[in-house]
Amino acid sequence: MHAELDANVGTRKTDGMTLPDMLLPTYAQMLGALSAWLTKAQAQRPGTADALLPARLAPDMFPLATQIRFACRQAQEGVFRLQHRDFPASLEALLEEGRNGAEAPGTIADAQARIAETLVVIDVAAGEGIAIDPASRIEHALPIGMVLDVAAQDYARDWALPQFYFHVVTAYAILRAEGIDLGKADYAAHMLGHLRPPAA
């Protein structure tokens, strides 16, 4: 496998790698990690882990409850948008739940349920074998009234993945700031299966 730079458009193309190949496993792996962090939080704060959900890194940032919902929202948005499908009503409900995370953070069990629901959406999409033309156009309306008009490959690389990672990493940072014992092995747990066995 090799990569070549397309000088005309300034994008990097990798032979054999499709957008679903890149996005779907990433969403599934990192949401699985997020779920594991919440499980660790419950083990380390038995009976009080739900109190972590209103925590935030800065006064003008969304709390943990919202970061989790928005990570799920971003993953589902990526799937539906790249399939050129209309968003289901459940996605709007997830967005509103996230926006109201400060006033109604819910429970860790609620957050785990949202992650599980999102993993089902990803699994179904993977099973359908999505065929995406990287050059197809994506129209993405932003809440502030602007609209992004980009190619699917640019949307995936420059928006879908960075936005998803922003919320996942912020959730990790909040948990760490609140004293939950997490480390790089928790963040990249999906890579541990690739470790080279120690020399005899």
mmCIF file of C-alpha atoms in Angstrom:
data_model
loop_
_atom_site.group_PDB
_atom_site.id
_atom_site.type_symbol
_atom_site.label_atom_id
_atom_site.label_comp_id
_atom_site.label_asym_id
_atom_site.label_seq_id
_atom_site.Cartn_x
_atom_site.Cartn_y
_atom_site.Cartn_z
ATOM 1 C CA MET A 1 0.000 0.000 0.000
ATOM 2 C CA HIS A 2 1.341 3.454 -0.792
ATOM 3 C CA ALA A 3 0.125 7.014 -0.688
ATOM 4 C CA GLU A 4 0.467 9.667 -3.363
ATOM 5 C CA LEU A 5 -0.069 13.381 -3.162
ATOM 6 C CA ASP A 6 -2.543 14.789 -5.648
ATOM 7 C CA ALA A 7 -0.890 18.099 -6.466
ATOM 8 C CA ASN A 8 -4.022 19.438 -8.140
ATOM 9 C CA VAL A 9 -6.234 19.360 -5.081
ATOM 10 C CA GLY A 10 -3.708 19.093 -2.261
ATOM 11 C CA THR A 11 -5.293 16.003 -0.763
ATOM 12 C CA ARG A 12 -3.601 12.773 0.171
ATOM 13 C CA LYS A 13 -4.952 9.568 -1.365
ATOM 14 C CA THR A 14 -4.177 6.117 -0.009
ATOM 15 C CA ASP A 15 -4.587 3.071 -2.259
ATOM 16 C CA GLY A 16 -7.074 0.565 -0.898
ATOM 17 C CA MET A 17 -8.384 2.828 1.898
ATOM 18 C CA THR A 18 -11.981 3.996 1.617
ATOM 19 C CA LEU A 19 -13.682 6.622 3.755
ATOM 20 C CA PRO A 20 -15.767 3.984 5.586
ATOM 21 C CA ASP A 21 -12.544 2.010 6.224
ATOM 22 C CA MET A 22 -11.140 5.077 7.937
ATOM 23 C CA LEU A 23 -14.169 6.430 9.759
ATOM 24 C CA LEU A 24 -16.189 3.460 10.994
ATOM 25 C CA PRO A 25 -13.438 1.574 12.870
ATOM 26 C CA THR A 26 -12.204 4.865 14.349
ATOM 27 C CA TYR A 27 -15.654 5.732 15.639
ATOM 28 C CA ALA A 28 -16.163 2.235 17.058
ATOM 29 C CA GLN A 29 -12.735 2.001 18.701
ATOM 30 C CA MET A 30 -12.837 5.392 20.366
ATOM 31 C CA LEU A 31 -16.453 5.082 21.512
ATOM 32 C CA GLY A 32 -15.532 1.699 22.970
ATOM 33 C CA ALA A 33 -12.664 3.401 24.789
ATOM 34 C CA LEU A 34 -14.991 6.148 26.046
ATOM 35 C CA SER A 35 -17.352 3.502 27.383
ATOM 36 C CA ALA A 36 -14.450 1.796 29.168
ATOM 37 C CA TRP A 37 -13.397 5.094 30.762
ATOM 38 C CA LEU A 38 -16.880 5.553 32.163
ATOM 39 C CA THR A 39 -16.818 1.994 33.503
ATOM 40 C CA LYS A 40 -13.501 2.775 35.205
ATOM 41 C CA ALA A 41 -14.977 5.950 36.642
ATOM 42 C CA GLN A 42 -17.819 3.943 38.171
ATOM 43 C CA ALA A 43 -15.347 1.469 39.661
ATOM 44 C CA GLN A 44 -13.217 4.264 41.118
ATOM 45 C CA ARG A 45 -16.173 6.336 42.357
ATOM 46 C CA PRO A 46 -18.703 3.708 43.433
ATOM 47 C CA GLY A 47 -22.079 5.284 44.007
ATOM 48 C CA THR A 48 -20.905 8.807 43.100
ATOM 49 C CA ALA A 49 -19.711 8.540 39.489
ATOM 50 C CA ASP A 50 -22.837 10.289 38.182
ATOM 51 C CA ALA A 51 -21.578 13.452 39.888
ATOM 52 C CA LEU A 52 -18.800 13.593 37.275
ATOM 53 C CA LEU A 53 -21.213 14.338 34.436
ATOM 54 C CA PRO A 54 -21.671 18.085 35.173
ATOM 55 C CA ALA A 55 -17.878 18.588 35.368
ATOM 56 C CA ARG A 56 -16.217 20.741 32.723
ATOM 57 C CA LEU A 57 -12.727 21.959 31.858
ATOM 58 C CA ALA A 58 -13.620 25.649 31.661
ATOM 59 C CA PRO A 59 -16.711 27.693 32.550
ATOM 60 C CA ASP A 60 -17.564 28.324 28.881
ATOM 61 C CA MET A 61 -17.146 24.697 27.802
ATOM 62 C CA PHE A 62 -19.794 21.989 27.783
ATOM 63 C CA PRO A 63 -19.749 19.438 30.623
ATOM 64 C CA LEU A 64 -18.824 15.774 30.418
ATOM 65 C CA ALA A 65 -22.455 14.768 29.854
ATOM 66 C CA THR A 66 -22.548 16.928 26.732
ATOM 67 C CA GLN A 67 -19.133 15.873 25.448
ATOM 68 C CA ILE A 68 -20.287 12.248 25.452
ATOM 69 C CA ARG A 69 -23.531 13.063 23.620
ATOM 70 C CA PHE A 70 -21.726 15.220 21.085
ATOM 71 C CA ALA A 71 -19.128 12.508 20.414
ATOM 72 C CA CYS A 72 -22.013 10.157 19.673
ATOM 73 C CA ARG A 73 -23.729 12.809 17.588
ATOM 74 C CA GLN A 74 -20.607 13.464 15.526
ATOM 75 C CA ALA A 75 -20.126 9.765 14.805
ATOM 76 C CA GLN A 76 -23.733 9.293 13.729
ATOM 77 C CA GLU A 77 -23.672 12.499 11.686
ATOM 78 C CA GLY A 78 -20.613 11.258 9.838
ATOM 79 C CA VAL A 79 -22.333 7.989 8.981
ATOM 80 C CA PHE A 80 -25.600 9.509 7.797
ATOM 81 C CA ARG A 81 -24.041 12.452 5.987
ATOM 82 C CA LEU A 82 -21.607 10.303 4.018
ATOM 83 C CA GLN A 83 -24.493 8.019 3.077
ATOM 84 C CA HIS A 84 -26.365 11.122 1.874
ATOM 85 C CA ARG A 85 -29.227 10.102 4.169
ATOM 86 C CA ASP A 86 -31.592 12.328 6.132
ATOM 87 C CA PHE A 87 -30.955 12.425 9.861
ATOM 88 C CA PRO A 88 -33.412 10.368 11.949
ATOM 89 C CA ALA A 89 -35.404 12.133 14.662
ATOM 90 C CA SER A 90 -33.288 10.347 17.261
ATOM 91 C CA LEU A 91 -30.255 12.359 16.159
ATOM 92 C CA GLU A 92 -32.008 15.655 16.829
ATOM 93 C CA ALA A 93 -33.069 14.326 20.230
ATOM 94 C CA LEU A 94 -29.442 13.412 20.958
ATOM 95 C CA LEU A 95 -28.352 16.923 20.007
ATOM 96 C CA GLU A 96 -30.917 18.502 22.326
ATOM 97 C CA GLU A 97 -29.947 16.155 25.146
ATOM 98 C CA GLY A 98 -26.347 17.249 24.680
ATOM 99 C CA ARG A 99 -27.217 20.932 24.643
ATOM 100 C CA ASN A 100 -29.094 20.468 27.917
ATOM 101 C CA GLY A 101 -26.291 18.457 29.520
ATOM 102 C CA ALA A 102 -25.537 21.092 32.143
ATOM 103 C CA GLU A 103 -29.113 21.270 33.431
ATOM 104 C CA ALA A 104 -29.959 17.577 32.922
ATOM 105 C CA PRO A 105 -26.720 15.553 32.828
ATOM 106 C CA GLY A 106 -28.444 12.231 33.403
ATOM 107 C CA THR A 107 -26.507 9.239 34.669
ATOM 108 C CA ILE A 108 -23.494 7.216 33.601
ATOM 109 C CA ALA A 109 -25.966 4.504 32.578
ATOM 110 C CA ASP A 110 -27.702 7.022 30.297
ATOM 111 C CA ALA A 111 -24.371 7.979 28.742
ATOM 112 C CA GLN A 112 -23.455 4.338 28.216
ATOM 113 C CA ALA A 113 -26.813 3.790 26.517
ATOM 114 C CA ARG A 114 -26.104 6.629 24.054
ATOM 115 C CA ILE A 115 -22.720 5.105 23.240
ATOM 116 C CA ALA A 116 -24.281 1.671 22.741
ATOM 117 C CA GLU A 117 -26.957 3.128 20.436
ATOM 118 C CA THR A 118 -24.291 4.859 18.371
ATOM 119 C CA LEU A 119 -22.233 1.683 18.091
ATOM 120 C CA VAL A 120 -25.306 -0.044 16.647
ATOM 121 C CA VAL A 121 -25.620 2.676 13.985
ATOM 122 C CA ILE A 122 -21.936 2.215 13.103
ATOM 123 C CA ASP A 123 -22.248 -1.574 13.030
ATOM 124 C CA VAL A 124 -25.261 -1.425 10.713
ATOM 125 C CA ALA A 125 -23.438 0.972 8.395
ATOM 126 C CA ALA A 126 -20.394 -1.309 8.312
ATOM 127 C CA GLY A 127 -22.605 -4.290 7.499
ATOM 128 C CA GLU A 128 -24.235 -2.429 4.620
ATOM 129 C CA GLY A 129 -20.868 -1.887 2.934
ATOM 130 C CA ILE A 130 -21.147 1.840 2.241
ATOM 131 C CA ALA A 131 -19.831 2.943 -1.156
ATOM 132 C CA ILE A 132 -18.811 6.600 -1.038
ATOM 133 C CA ASP A 133 -17.438 8.652 -3.890
ATOM 134 C CA PRO A 134 -14.707 10.763 -2.200
ATOM 135 C CA ALA A 135 -15.444 13.603 -4.607
ATOM 136 C CA SER A 136 -19.192 13.684 -3.923
ATOM 137 C CA ARG A 137 -20.369 16.918 -2.343
ATOM 138 C CA ILE A 138 -21.401 17.255 1.279
ATOM 139 C CA GLU A 139 -23.560 20.160 2.411
ATOM 140 C CA HIS A 140 -23.174 20.763 6.136
ATOM 141 C CA ALA A 141 -25.202 23.513 7.795
ATOM 142 C CA LEU A 142 -23.647 24.961 10.964
ATOM 143 C CA PRO A 143 -25.726 26.226 13.912
ATOM 144 C CA ILE A 144 -24.450 29.782 13.359
ATOM 145 C CA GLY A 145 -26.094 30.009 9.949
ATOM 146 C CA MET A 146 -23.090 29.192 7.758
ATOM 147 C CA VAL A 147 -22.973 26.229 5.386
ATOM 148 C CA LEU A 148 -19.925 24.133 4.535
ATOM 149 C CA ASP A 149 -19.866 22.843 0.955
ATOM 150 C CA VAL A 150 -17.056 20.288 0.706
ATOM 151 C CA ALA A 151 -16.055 17.056 -0.987
ATOM 152 C CA ALA A 152 -16.745 13.910 1.038
ATOM 153 C CA GLN A 153 -13.036 13.193 1.499
ATOM 154 C CA ASP A 154 -12.458 16.722 2.832
ATOM 155 C CA TYR A 155 -15.483 16.476 5.096
ATOM 156 C CA ALA A 156 -14.223 13.186 6.560
ATOM 157 C CA ARG A 157 -10.643 14.352 7.042
ATOM 158 C CA ASP A 158 -11.128 17.998 8.001
ATOM 159 C CA TRP A 159 -14.426 17.963 9.871
ATOM 160 C CA ALA A 160 -15.901 14.593 10.806
ATOM 161 C CA LEU A 161 -12.813 13.107 12.470
ATOM 162 C CA PRO A 162 -11.473 16.291 14.123
ATOM 163 C CA GLN A 163 -14.879 17.177 15.585
ATOM 164 C CA PHE A 164 -15.389 13.634 16.858
ATOM 165 C CA TYR A 165 -11.937 13.504 18.449
ATOM 166 C CA PHE A 166 -12.434 16.932 20.020
ATOM 167 C CA HIS A 167 -15.350 15.674 22.100
ATOM 168 C CA VAL A 168 -13.776 12.306 22.926
ATOM 169 C CA VAL A 169 -10.499 13.893 24.039
ATOM 170 C CA THR A 170 -12.323 16.547 26.032
ATOM 171 C CA ALA A 171 -14.267 13.811 27.838
ATOM 172 C CA TYR A 172 -10.954 12.066 28.616
ATOM 173 C CA ALA A 173 -9.467 15.332 29.890
ATOM 174 C CA ILE A 174 -12.451 16.030 32.141
ATOM 175 C CA LEU A 175 -12.234 12.570 33.686
ATOM 176 C CA ARG A 176 -8.497 13.000 34.280
ATOM 177 C CA ALA A 177 -9.036 16.467 35.754
ATOM 178 C CA GLU A 178 -11.619 14.975 38.116
ATOM 179 C CA GLY A 179 -9.064 12.438 39.366
ATOM 180 C CA ILE A 180 -10.076 9.341 37.428
ATOM 181 C CA ASP A 181 -7.025 7.118 36.970
ATOM 182 C CA LEU A 182 -6.648 6.831 33.196
ATOM 183 C CA GLY A 183 -3.551 6.629 31.013
ATOM 184 C CA LYS A 184 -2.393 6.255 27.432
ATOM 185 C CA ALA A 185 -3.172 2.533 27.539
ATOM 186 C CA ASP A 186 -6.810 3.459 28.218
ATOM 187 C CA TYR A 187 -6.826 6.005 25.400
ATOM 188 C CA ALA A 188 -5.303 3.697 22.788
ATOM 189 C CA ALA A 189 -6.475 0.342 24.125
ATOM 190 C CA HIS A 190 -7.347 -0.797 20.589
ATOM 191 C CA MET A 191 -3.634 -0.726 19.714
ATOM 192 C CA LEU A 192 -2.534 -3.128 22.451
ATOM 193 C CA GLY A 193 -3.368 -6.105 20.245
ATOM 194 C CA HIS A 194 -0.664 -4.933 17.835
ATOM 195 C CA LEU A 195 2.163 -5.014 20.381
ATOM 196 C CA ARG A 196 5.135 -7.044 19.292
ATOM 197 C CA PRO A 197 5.737 -9.964 21.666
ATOM 198 C CA PRO A 198 8.794 -9.448 23.864
ATOM 199 C CA ALA A 199 11.972 -11.126 22.706
ATOM 200 C CA ALA A 200 12.695 -14.479 24.339
#
